[in-house]
Tab-separated table of N, CA and C in Angstrom:
chain	number	residue	atom	x	y	z
A	1	UNK	N	25.109	-3.973	-18.399
A	1	UNK	CA	25.272	-2.862	-19.283
A	1	UNK	C	25.580	-1.631	-18.422
A	2	UNK	N	26.651	-0.955	-18.722
A	2	UNK	CA	27.005	0.215	-17.915
A	2	UNK	C	26.135	1.401	-18.297
A	3	UNK	N	25.934	2.298	-17.337
A	3	UNK	CA	25.113	3.469	-17.589
A	3	UNK	C	23.640	3.146	-17.738
A	4	UNK	N	23.231	2.004	-17.194
A	4	UNK	CA	21.836	1.572	-17.316
A	4	UNK	C	20.914	2.523	-16.564
A	5	UNK	N	19.883	2.981	-17.236
A	5	UNK	CA	18.880	3.854	-16.628
A	5	UNK	C	17.539	3.144	-16.631
A	6	UNK	N	16.765	3.424	-15.616
A	6	UNK	CA	15.417	2.867	-15.568
A	6	UNK	C	14.452	3.974	-15.908
A	7	UNK	N	13.539	3.683	-16.805
A	7	UNK	CA	12.530	4.645	-17.212
A	7	UNK	C	11.167	4.013	-16.970
A	8	UNK	N	10.239	4.810	-16.476
A	8	UNK	CA	8.882	4.291	-16.284
A	8	UNK	C	7.892	5.273	-16.892
A	9	UNK	N	6.721	4.763	-17.192
A	9	UNK	CA	5.673	5.584	-17.780
A	9	UNK	C	4.349	5.149	-17.184
A	10	UNK	N	3.593	6.113	-16.680
A	10	UNK	CA	2.275	5.827	-16.122
A	10	UNK	C	1.261	5.815	-17.251
A	11	UNK	N	0.568	4.712	-17.451
A	11	UNK	CA	-0.463	4.610	-18.484
A	11	UNK	C	-1.804	4.840	-17.814
A	12	UNK	N	-2.580	5.796	-18.323
A	12	UNK	CA	-3.853	6.164	-17.689
A	12	UNK	C	-5.031	5.727	-18.540
A	13	UNK	N	-6.213	5.830	-17.940
A	13	UNK	CA	-7.488	5.570	-18.620
A	13	UNK	C	-7.619	4.142	-19.151
A	14	UNK	N	-7.070	3.184	-18.409
A	14	UNK	CA	-7.238	1.783	-18.784
A	14	UNK	C	-8.548	1.271	-18.195
A	15	UNK	N	-9.107	0.255	-18.800
A	15	UNK	CA	-10.346	-0.353	-18.319
A	15	UNK	C	-9.992	-1.422	-17.284
A	16	UNK	N	-10.671	-1.351	-16.135
A	16	UNK	CA	-10.428	-2.310	-15.057
A	16	UNK	C	-10.553	-3.737	-15.578
A	17	UNK	N	-9.592	-4.587	-15.272
A	17	UNK	CA	-9.505	-5.995	-15.674
A	17	UNK	C	-9.327	-6.185	-17.176
A	18	UNK	N	-9.067	-5.104	-17.906
A	18	UNK	CA	-8.776	-5.219	-19.339
A	18	UNK	C	-7.375	-5.772	-19.552
A	19	UNK	N	-7.188	-6.509	-20.646
A	19	UNK	CA	-5.876	-7.066	-20.979
A	19	UNK	C	-5.201	-6.154	-21.989
A	20	UNK	N	-3.960	-5.802	-21.727
A	20	UNK	CA	-3.227	-4.879	-22.592
A	20	UNK	C	-1.857	-5.455	-22.916
A	21	UNK	N	-1.453	-5.297	-24.192
A	21	UNK	CA	-0.107	-5.640	-24.624
A	21	UNK	C	0.645	-4.330	-24.820
A	22	UNK	N	1.876	-4.305	-24.402
A	22	UNK	CA	2.695	-3.110	-24.562
A	22	UNK	C	3.944	-3.468	-25.340
A	23	UNK	N	4.431	-2.488	-26.097
A	23	UNK	CA	5.718	-2.645	-26.747
A	23	UNK	C	6.506	-1.364	-26.541
A	24	UNK	N	7.813	-1.518	-26.493
A	24	UNK	CA	8.687	-0.410	-26.149
A	24	UNK	C	9.772	-0.293	-27.202
A	25	UNK	N	10.107	0.960	-27.524
A	25	UNK	CA	11.165	1.213	-28.491
A	25	UNK	C	12.063	2.317	-27.939
A	26	UNK	N	13.358	2.073	-27.978
A	26	UNK	CA	14.325	3.099	-27.575
A	26	UNK	C	14.649	3.957	-28.796
A	27	UNK	N	14.695	5.264	-28.583
A	27	UNK	CA	14.995	6.186	-29.676
A	27	UNK	C	16.084	7.152	-29.205
A	28	UNK	N	17.084	7.350	-30.075
A	28	UNK	CA	18.104	8.363	-29.797
A	28	UNK	C	18.298	9.203	-31.064
A	29	UNK	N	19.343	10.056	-31.088
A	29	UNK	CA	19.483	10.948	-32.243
A	29	UNK	C	19.836	10.228	-33.535
A	30	UNK	N	20.251	9.001	-33.447
A	30	UNK	CA	20.550	8.228	-34.661
A	30	UNK	C	19.281	7.587	-35.219
A	31	UNK	N	18.345	7.281	-34.345
A	31	UNK	CA	17.112	6.656	-34.796
A	31	UNK	C	16.528	5.744	-33.742
A	32	UNK	N	15.543	4.946	-34.153
A	32	UNK	CA	14.848	4.047	-33.244
A	32	UNK	C	15.376	2.627	-33.340
A	33	UNK	N	15.380	1.964	-32.205
A	33	UNK	CA	15.777	0.562	-32.179
A	33	UNK	C	14.579	-0.339	-32.432
A	34	UNK	N	14.788	-1.633	-32.269
A	34	UNK	CA	13.693	-2.588	-32.469
A	34	UNK	C	12.714	-2.496	-31.299
A	35	UNK	N	11.453	-2.776	-31.585
A	35	UNK	CA	10.450	-2.826	-30.524
A	35	UNK	C	10.653	-4.072	-29.684
A	36	UNK	N	10.449	-3.905	-28.412
A	36	UNK	CA	10.429	-5.050	-27.494
A	36	UNK	C	8.974	-5.204	-27.068
A	37	UNK	N	8.449	-6.419	-27.218
A	37	UNK	CA	7.042	-6.657	-26.863
A	37	UNK	C	6.945	-7.657	-25.726
A	38	UNK	N	5.952	-7.446	-24.870
A	38	UNK	CA	5.678	-8.405	-23.811
A	38	UNK	C	5.010	-9.636	-24.410
A	39	UNK	N	5.368	-10.796	-23.935
A	39	UNK	CA	4.749	-12.026	-24.442
A	39	UNK	C	3.331	-12.203	-23.913
A	40	UNK	N	3.113	-11.802	-22.661
A	40	UNK	CA	1.806	-11.981	-22.024
A	40	UNK	C	1.167	-10.620	-21.770
A	41	UNK	N	-0.156	-10.589	-21.777
A	41	UNK	CA	-0.819	-9.303	-21.538
A	41	UNK	C	-0.693	-8.868	-20.071
A	42	UNK	N	-0.794	-7.574	-19.872
A	42	UNK	CA	-0.854	-7.001	-18.539
A	42	UNK	C	-2.330	-6.743	-18.252
A	43	UNK	N	-2.801	-7.176	-17.075
A	43	UNK	CA	-4.200	-6.969	-16.705
A	43	UNK	C	-4.273	-5.727	-15.822
A	44	UNK	N	-5.070	-4.760	-16.238
A	44	UNK	CA	-5.196	-3.495	-15.505
A	44	UNK	C	-5.974	-3.719	-14.210
A	45	UNK	N	-5.343	-3.391	-13.099
A	45	UNK	CA	-5.986	-3.501	-11.794
A	45	UNK	C	-5.586	-2.300	-10.960
A	46	UNK	N	-6.465	-1.928	-10.033
A	46	UNK	CA	-6.106	-0.857	-9.115
A	46	UNK	C	-4.914	-1.308	-8.296
A	47	UNK	N	-4.011	-0.386	-8.067
A	47	UNK	CA	-2.857	-0.705	-7.257
A	47	UNK	C	-3.292	-0.913	-5.813
A	48	UNK	N	-2.799	-1.961	-5.204
A	48	UNK	CA	-3.168	-2.283	-3.827
A	48	UNK	C	-2.071	-1.792	-2.894
A	49	UNK	N	-2.490	-1.357	-1.710
A	49	UNK	CA	-1.565	-0.855	-0.700
A	49	UNK	C	-1.797	-1.594	0.614
A	50	UNK	N	-0.817	-1.528	1.464
A	50	UNK	CA	-0.955	-2.070	2.823
A	50	UNK	C	-2.018	-1.230	3.542
A	51	UNK	N	-2.884	-1.864	4.338
A	51	UNK	CA	-3.936	-1.097	5.026
A	51	UNK	C	-3.377	-0.234	6.153
A	52	UNK	N	-4.214	0.712	6.599
A	52	UNK	CA	-3.910	1.458	7.817
A	52	UNK	C	-4.039	0.495	8.999
A	53	UNK	N	-3.506	0.865	10.156
A	53	UNK	CA	-3.663	0.011	11.341
A	53	UNK	C	-5.112	-0.007	11.833
A	54	UNK	N	-5.505	-1.068	12.525
A	54	UNK	CA	-6.814	-1.079	13.185
A	54	UNK	C	-6.878	0.061	14.215
A	55	UNK	N	-8.083	0.427	14.614
A	55	UNK	CA	-8.255	1.532	15.567
A	55	UNK	C	-9.076	1.087	16.777
A	56	UNK	N	-9.000	1.889	17.820
A	56	UNK	CA	-9.798	1.704	19.036
A	56	UNK	C	-9.656	0.319	19.664
A	57	UNK	N	-8.432	-0.160	19.786
A	57	UNK	CA	-8.188	-1.447	20.459
A	57	UNK	C	-8.535	-1.298	21.938
A	58	UNK	N	-9.348	-2.224	22.452
A	58	UNK	CA	-9.752	-2.202	23.853
A	58	UNK	C	-9.560	-3.581	24.470
A	59	UNK	N	-9.366	-3.604	25.791
A	59	UNK	CA	-9.246	-4.856	26.534
A	59	UNK	C	-10.506	-5.035	27.379
A	60	UNK	N	-10.940	-6.289	27.522
A	60	UNK	CA	-12.161	-6.598	28.276
A	60	UNK	C	-11.979	-7.895	29.062
A	61	UNK	N	-12.666	-7.985	30.171
A	61	UNK	CA	-12.807	-9.219	30.952
A	61	UNK	C	-11.483	-9.926	31.258
A	62	UNK	N	-10.537	-9.244	31.892
A	62	UNK	CA	-9.285	-9.943	32.217
A	62	UNK	C	-9.517	-11.024	33.272
A	63	UNK	N	-8.838	-12.137	33.106
A	63	UNK	CA	-8.811	-13.194	34.119
A	63	UNK	C	-7.343	-13.487	34.386
A	64	UNK	N	-7.087	-14.488	35.188
A	64	UNK	CA	-5.693	-14.808	35.501
A	64	UNK	C	-4.954	-15.459	34.328
A	65	UNK	N	-5.673	-15.908	33.300
A	65	UNK	CA	-5.013	-16.536	32.154
A	65	UNK	C	-5.452	-15.991	30.797
A	66	UNK	N	-6.521	-15.182	30.754
A	66	UNK	CA	-7.047	-14.716	29.463
A	66	UNK	C	-7.435	-13.236	29.525
A	67	UNK	N	-7.564	-12.655	28.355
A	67	UNK	CA	-8.124	-11.310	28.215
A	67	UNK	C	-8.729	-11.216	26.820
A	68	UNK	N	-9.849	-10.547	26.703
A	68	UNK	CA	-10.511	-10.399	25.410
A	68	UNK	C	-10.190	-9.027	24.830
A	69	UNK	N	-9.828	-9.019	23.559
A	69	UNK	CA	-9.515	-7.788	22.840
A	69	UNK	C	-10.604	-7.505	21.816
A	70	UNK	N	-10.946	-6.249	21.638
A	70	UNK	CA	-11.834	-5.819	20.556
A	70	UNK	C	-11.182	-4.617	19.877
A	71	UNK	N	-11.516	-4.397	18.607
A	71	UNK	CA	-10.966	-3.287	17.844
A	71	UNK	C	-11.895	-2.982	16.681
A	72	UNK	N	-11.616	-1.882	16.006
A	72	UNK	CA	-12.372	-1.508	14.814
A	72	UNK	C	-11.459	-1.631	13.604
A	73	UNK	N	-12.053	-1.858	12.423
A	73	UNK	CA	-11.216	-2.014	11.224
A	73	UNK	C	-10.476	-0.720	10.883
A	74	UNK	N	-9.450	-0.832	10.058
A	74	UNK	CA	-8.698	0.362	9.665
A	74	UNK	C	-9.573	1.364	8.916
A	75	UNK	N	-9.183	2.623	8.974
A	75	UNK	CA	-9.908	3.667	8.243
A	75	UNK	C	-9.777	3.456	6.731
A	76	UNK	N	-8.619	2.930	6.285
A	76	UNK	CA	-8.359	2.687	4.860
A	76	UNK	C	-7.876	1.258	4.705
A	77	UNK	N	-8.542	0.493	3.847
A	77	UNK	CA	-8.187	-0.922	3.682
A	77	UNK	C	-7.110	-1.165	2.634
A	78	UNK	N	-6.550	-0.104	2.061
A	78	UNK	CA	-5.482	-0.251	1.073
A	78	UNK	C	-5.988	-0.599	-0.311
A	79	UNK	N	-7.303	-0.551	-0.518
A	79	UNK	CA	-7.862	-0.913	-1.819
A	79	UNK	C	-8.056	-2.404	-1.980
A	80	UNK	N	-7.932	-3.144	-0.899
A	80	UNK	CA	-8.066	-4.598	-0.932
A	80	UNK	C	-8.745	-5.049	0.359
A	81	UNK	N	-9.585	-6.062	0.254
A	81	UNK	CA	-10.333	-6.559	1.415
A	81	UNK	C	-9.384	-6.991	2.535
A	82	UNK	N	-9.753	-6.644	3.773
A	82	UNK	CA	-8.977	-7.098	4.932
A	82	UNK	C	-9.225	-8.598	5.098
A	83	UNK	N	-8.135	-9.378	5.098
A	83	UNK	CA	-8.249	-10.834	5.221
A	83	UNK	C	-8.319	-11.277	6.682
A	84	UNK	N	-7.767	-10.462	7.575
A	84	UNK	CA	-7.786	-10.816	8.986
A	84	UNK	C	-6.819	-9.951	9.767
A	85	UNK	N	-6.672	-10.310	11.042
A	85	UNK	CA	-5.894	-9.495	11.969
A	85	UNK	C	-4.867	-10.339	12.707
A	86	UNK	N	-3.744	-9.698	13.016
A	86	UNK	CA	-2.679	-10.286	13.822
A	86	UNK	C	-2.673	-9.531	15.146
A	87	UNK	N	-2.687	-10.256	16.270
A	87	UNK	CA	-2.673	-9.648	17.598
A	87	UNK	C	-1.328	-9.927	18.244
A	88	UNK	N	-0.810	-8.919	18.933
A	88	UNK	CA	0.497	-9.042	19.584
A	88	UNK	C	0.395	-8.594	21.031
A	89	UNK	N	1.261	-9.158	21.872
A	89	UNK	CA	1.293	-8.784	23.290
A	89	UNK	C	2.727	-8.499	23.698
A	90	UNK	N	2.833	-7.678	24.740
A	90	UNK	CA	4.132	-7.333	25.304
A	90	UNK	C	4.004	-7.359	26.821
A	91	UNK	N	4.922	-8.068	27.475
A	91	UNK	CA	4.938	-8.072	28.941
A	91	UNK	C	5.549	-6.763	29.423
A	92	UNK	N	5.011	-6.252	30.519
A	92	UNK	CA	5.526	-5.018	31.096
A	92	UNK	C	6.992	-5.206	31.456
A	93	UNK	N	7.824	-4.229	31.093
A	93	UNK	CA	9.251	-4.295	31.383
A	93	UNK	C	10.069	-4.956	30.285
A	94	UNK	N	9.420	-5.453	29.249
A	94	UNK	CA	10.125	-6.091	28.135
A	94	UNK	C	9.918	-5.275	26.860
A	95	UNK	N	10.866	-5.383	25.935
A	95	UNK	CA	10.774	-4.650	24.664
A	95	UNK	C	10.109	-5.477	23.567
A	96	UNK	N	10.181	-6.798	23.693
A	96	UNK	CA	9.742	-7.705	22.636
A	96	UNK	C	8.219	-7.838	22.574
A	97	UNK	N	7.693	-7.761	21.358
A	97	UNK	CA	6.279	-8.049	21.109
A	97	UNK	C	6.188	-9.454	20.559
A	98	UNK	N	5.230	-10.234	21.040
A	98	UNK	CA	5.062	-11.585	20.497
A	98	UNK	C	3.636	-11.772	20.006
A	99	UNK	N	3.526	-12.575	18.968
A	99	UNK	CA	2.230	-12.814	18.338
A	99	UNK	C	1.353	-13.662	19.259
A	100	UNK	N	0.065	-13.311	19.314
A	100	UNK	CA	-0.892	-14.035	20.166
A	100	UNK	C	-1.636	-15.123	19.402
A	101	UNK	N	-1.850	-14.940	18.112
A	101	UNK	CA	-2.663	-15.864	17.324
A	101	UNK	C	-1.830	-16.537	16.238
A	102	UNK	N	-2.091	-17.846	16.032
A	102	UNK	CA	-1.361	-18.597	15.004
A	102	UNK	C	-1.898	-18.321	13.601
A	103	UNK	N	-3.185	-18.031	13.512
A	103	UNK	CA	-3.836	-17.801	12.223
A	103	UNK	C	-4.501	-16.427	12.241
A	104	UNK	N	-4.731	-15.868	11.055
A	104	UNK	CA	-5.400	-14.573	10.985
A	104	UNK	C	-6.770	-14.654	11.654
A	105	UNK	N	-7.115	-13.633	12.410
A	105	UNK	CA	-8.425	-13.552	13.063
A	105	UNK	C	-9.345	-12.797	12.111
A	106	UNK	N	-10.426	-13.432	11.608
A	106	UNK	CA	-11.281	-12.791	10.606
A	106	UNK	C	-12.343	-11.852	11.180
A	107	UNK	N	-12.462	-11.787	12.500
A	107	UNK	CA	-13.490	-10.962	13.156
A	107	UNK	C	-12.812	-9.876	13.997
A	108	UNK	N	-13.604	-9.043	14.657
A	108	UNK	CA	-13.078	-7.884	15.383
A	108	UNK	C	-12.963	-8.101	16.891
A	109	UNK	N	-12.781	-9.347	17.297
A	109	UNK	CA	-12.512	-9.646	18.707
A	109	UNK	C	-11.720	-10.941	18.792
A	110	UNK	N	-10.984	-11.075	19.897
A	110	UNK	CA	-10.152	-12.269	20.085
A	110	UNK	C	-9.840	-12.397	21.571
A	111	UNK	N	-9.922	-13.619	22.094
A	111	UNK	CA	-9.548	-13.871	23.479
A	111	UNK	C	-8.136	-14.444	23.508
A	112	UNK	N	-7.237	-13.692	24.118
A	112	UNK	CA	-5.840	-14.110	24.255
A	112	UNK	C	-5.758	-15.071	25.422
A	113	UNK	N	-5.132	-16.201	25.223
A	113	UNK	CA	-4.999	-17.232	26.260
A	113	UNK	C	-3.526	-17.410	26.631
A	114	UNK	N	-3.290	-18.103	27.717
A	114	UNK	CA	-1.919	-18.444	28.106
A	114	UNK	C	-1.160	-17.314	28.791
A	115	UNK	N	-1.886	-16.379	29.401
A	115	UNK	CA	-1.224	-15.305	30.130
A	115	UNK	C	-0.762	-15.821	31.493
A	116	UNK	N	0.201	-15.155	32.085
A	116	UNK	CA	0.719	-15.543	33.395
A	116	UNK	C	0.059	-14.675	34.460
A	117	UNK	N	-0.538	-15.326	35.441
A	117	UNK	CA	-1.246	-14.598	36.491
A	117	UNK	C	-0.322	-13.594	37.182
A	118	UNK	N	-0.843	-12.388	37.373
A	118	UNK	CA	-0.094	-11.344	38.058
A	118	UNK	C	0.794	-10.506	37.157
A	119	UNK	N	1.049	-10.955	35.935
A	119	UNK	CA	1.864	-10.191	34.989
A	119	UNK	C	0.986	-9.188	34.259
A	120	UNK	N	1.559	-8.052	33.895
A	120	UNK	CA	0.837	-7.027	33.145
A	120	UNK	C	1.238	-7.089	31.680
A	121	UNK	N	0.252	-6.890	30.806
A	121	UNK	CA	0.462	-6.988	29.367
A	121	UNK	C	-0.136	-5.784	28.651
A	122	UNK	N	0.486	-5.424	27.538
A	122	UNK	CA	-0.066	-4.447	26.606
A	122	UNK	C	-0.332	-5.206	25.311
A	123	UNK	N	-1.316	-4.749	24.538
A	123	UNK	CA	-1.710	-5.442	23.318
A	123	UNK	C	-1.805	-4.455	22.156
A	124	UNK	N	-1.617	-4.969	20.953
A	124	UNK	CA	-1.804	-4.179	19.742
A	124	UNK	C	-2.266	-5.104	18.625
A	125	UNK	N	-2.783	-4.504	17.543
A	125	UNK	CA	-3.313	-5.290	16.425
A	125	UNK	C	-2.759	-4.763	15.106
A	126	UNK	N	-2.702	-5.654	14.123
A	126	UNK	CA	-2.304	-5.301	12.747
A	126	UNK	C	-3.346	-5.888	11.805
A	127	UNK	N	-3.618	-5.183	10.714
A	127	UNK	CA	-4.554	-5.668	9.698
A	127	UNK	C	-3.746	-6.209	8.515
A	128	UNK	N	-4.281	-7.241	7.863
A	128	UNK	CA	-3.599	-7.814	6.697
A	128	UNK	C	-4.544	-7.865	5.509
A	129	UNK	N	-4.030	-7.420	4.353
A	129	UNK	CA	-4.761	-7.557	3.084
A	129	UNK	C	-3.815	-8.189	2.057
A	130	UNK	N	-4.220	-8.208	0.790
A	130	UNK	CA	-3.409	-8.855	-0.247
A	130	UNK	C	-2.055	-8.181	-0.432
A	131	UNK	N	-1.932	-6.907	-0.066
A	131	UNK	CA	-0.672	-6.180	-0.243
A	131	UNK	C	0.292	-6.367	0.923
A	132	UNK	N	-0.206	-6.805	2.091
A	132	UNK	CA	0.689	-7.002	3.223
A	132	UNK	C	0.038	-6.687	4.559
A	133	UNK	N	0.888	-6.501	5.569
A	133	UNK	CA	0.430	-6.282	6.950
A	133	UNK	C	0.660	-4.826	7.332
A	134	UNK	N	-0.325	-4.251	8.003
A	134	UNK	CA	-0.254	-2.847	8.412
A	134	UNK	C	0.772	-2.634	9.520
A	135	UNK	N	1.027	-1.375	9.776
A	135	UNK	CA	1.758	-0.989	10.981
A	135	UNK	C	0.860	-1.358	12.166
A	136	UNK	N	1.413	-1.462	13.365
A	136	UNK	CA	0.568	-1.816	14.514
A	136	UNK	C	-0.358	-0.680	14.928
A	137	UNK	N	-1.469	-1.066	15.552
A	137	UNK	CA	-2.372	-0.088	16.151
A	137	UNK	C	-1.668	0.543	17.347
A	138	UNK	N	-2.302	1.535	17.933
A	138	UNK	CA	-1.798	2.056	19.204
A	138	UNK	C	-1.891	0.937	20.227
A	139	UNK	N	-0.883	0.845	21.047
A	139	UNK	CA	-0.870	-0.209	22.070
A	139	UNK	C	-1.871	0.135	23.178
A	140	UNK	N	-2.455	-0.902	23.740
A	140	UNK	CA	-3.366	-0.706	24.873
A	140	UNK	C	-2.557	-0.310	26.107
A	141	UNK	N	-3.236	0.182	27.103
A	141	UNK	CA	-2.592	0.374	28.393
A	141	UNK	C	-2.266	-1.006	28.957
A	142	UNK	N	-1.333	-1.084	29.882
A	142	UNK	CA	-1.007	-2.374	30.490
A	142	UNK	C	-2.168	-2.839	31.366
A	143	UNK	N	-2.476	-4.126	31.251
A	143	UNK	CA	-3.554	-4.746	32.016
A	143	UNK	C	-2.977	-5.964	32.725
A	144	UNK	N	-3.289	-6.110	34.011
A	144	UNK	CA	-2.784	-7.239	34.795
A	144	UNK	C	-3.672	-8.459	34.593
A	145	UNK	N	-3.047	-9.601	34.380
A	145	UNK	CA	-3.778	-10.860	34.245
A	145	UNK	C	-4.165	-11.337	35.642
A	146	UNK	N	-5.414	-11.101	35.983
A	146	UNK	CA	-5.925	-11.534	37.289
A	146	UNK	C	-7.436	-11.546	37.237
A	147	UNK	N	-8.021	-12.386	38.076
A	147	UNK	CA	-9.470	-12.441	38.152
A	147	UNK	C	-9.986	-11.171	38.803
A	148	UNK	N	-11.113	-10.705	38.321
A	148	UNK	CA	-11.741	-9.513	38.891
A	148	UNK	C	-12.270	-9.848	40.274
A	149	UNK	N	-12.143	-8.910	41.188
A	149	UNK	CA	-12.711	-9.080	42.520
A	149	UNK	C	-14.192	-8.789	42.382
A	150	UNK	N	-15.015	-9.628	42.980
A	150	UNK	CA	-16.466	-9.510	42.861
A	150	UNK	C	-17.025	-8.290	43.552
A	151	UNK	N	-18.078	-8.481	44.301
A	151	UNK	CA	-18.755	-7.387	44.986
A	151	UNK	C	-17.818	-6.712	45.977
A	152	UNK	N	-18.116	-5.435	46.267
A	152	UNK	CA	-17.306	-4.695	47.238
A	152	UNK	C	-17.251	-5.443	48.552
A	153	UNK	N	-16.080	-5.419	49.155
A	153	UNK	CA	-15.924	-6.035	50.465
A	153	UNK	C	-15.715	-7.539	50.396
A	154	UNK	N	-15.759	-8.134	49.218
A	154	UNK	CA	-15.551	-9.570	49.108
A	154	UNK	C	-14.118	-9.885	49.510
A	155	UNK	N	-13.945	-10.822	50.433
A	155	UNK	CA	-12.628	-11.115	50.966
A	155	UNK	C	-12.050	-12.400	50.378
A	156	UNK	N	-12.622	-12.877	49.277
A	156	UNK	CA	-12.119	-14.097	48.655
A	156	UNK	C	-11.912	-13.836	47.173
A	157	UNK	N	-11.011	-14.580	46.574
A	157	UNK	CA	-10.842	-14.516	45.134
A	157	UNK	C	-10.609	-15.929	44.624
A	158	UNK	N	-10.840	-16.143	43.350
A	158	UNK	CA	-10.606	-17.459	42.772
A	158	UNK	C	-9.142	-17.600	42.413
A	159	UNK	N	-8.591	-18.765	42.640
A	159	UNK	CA	-7.211	-19.046	42.295
A	159	UNK	C	-7.222	-19.907	41.043
A	160	UNK	N	-6.484	-19.466	40.029
A	160	UNK	CA	-6.427	-20.231	38.784
A	160	UNK	C	-5.660	-21.517	39.011
A	161	UNK	N	-6.100	-22.545	38.352
A	161	UNK	CA	-5.434	-23.832	38.434
A	161	UNK	C	-5.159	-24.302	37.023
A	162	UNK	N	-3.926	-24.699	36.733
A	162	UNK	CA	-3.588	-25.190	35.400
A	162	UNK	C	-3.906	-26.675	35.262
A	163	UNK	N	-4.264	-27.316	36.358
A	163	UNK	CA	-4.644	-28.721	36.281
A	163	UNK	C	-6.153	-28.800	36.121
A	164	UNK	N	-6.681	-29.989	36.102
A	164	UNK	CA	-8.115	-30.186	35.951
A	164	UNK	C	-8.825	-30.310	37.288
A	165	UNK	N	-8.185	-29.845	38.350
A	165	UNK	CA	-8.795	-29.878	39.671
A	165	UNK	C	-9.743	-28.678	39.808
A	166	UNK	N	-10.704	-28.790	40.716
A	166	UNK	CA	-11.610	-27.659	40.907
A	166	UNK	C	-10.848	-26.418	41.347
A	167	UNK	N	-11.378	-25.261	40.985
A	167	UNK	CA	-10.793	-23.991	41.404
A	167	UNK	C	-11.182	-23.763	42.858
A	168	UNK	N	-10.250	-23.288	43.654
A	168	UNK	CA	-10.514	-23.099	45.055
A	168	UNK	C	-10.602	-21.610	45.399
A	169	UNK	N	-11.356	-21.299	46.423
A	169	UNK	CA	-11.466	-19.918	46.895
A	169	UNK	C	-10.451	-19.730	48.007
A	170	UNK	N	-9.794	-18.568	48.035
A	170	UNK	CA	-8.767	-18.301	49.028
A	170	UNK	C	-9.154	-17.031	49.774
A	171	UNK	N	-9.024	-17.048	51.119
A	171	UNK	CA	-9.266	-15.841	51.907
A	171	UNK	C	-8.130	-14.846	51.670
A	172	UNK	N	-8.487	-13.590	51.584
A	172	UNK	CA	-7.468	-12.548	51.389
A	172	UNK	C	-7.088	-11.925	52.704
C-alpha cells in the first residue's frame, strides 16, 4: 500500500501480567473503518533492555597457560535477570577479540585456559539477559602469560609442559 504510515500508541496503567485485547479503527473525515482485533491477548510486561556492561574486571594469578578473571555485575540489569557472562581476550598487537568461554559463566569469576606462554593478553566481559548481550566492559591492562617468580632472588622458574611429563625447574 503506498503512503503507508506507522502509528503507535503507548498504553499506560496496565496490570503486570494482565491479559489485554486491543482493537483498532482507522478514522478519517469520511468516517470510521472496520475495527481490527487481535486474535490473541497481549500480556503486559515490563519492557526488557540489554544490561549495562560488567564493572571492575580484574586479572589474578597468571601462569604460563591460565589467568583468573573476576568482575562485578552490571550497575543496571536491563530489567531482567543476568543469565551469565561472556569473556573475551585479545592478544597484544592484534585487533581481534575472541571468546574465552563456550557457555555462559553464571558466577563472577572464570579461569581462562589455553594461553600461550610469554604472550600478553587483555580481557573484557559482557553480561547477558533475556534482552541480549551488553556492550563490553572496560578492557583489562595487558597481562603476560607466565609463571610468577617466587621469593626475591630466586634464580629458577617452572617451565610449563603441555605433555604429562613432570614440570622441570630451569636456572635463569
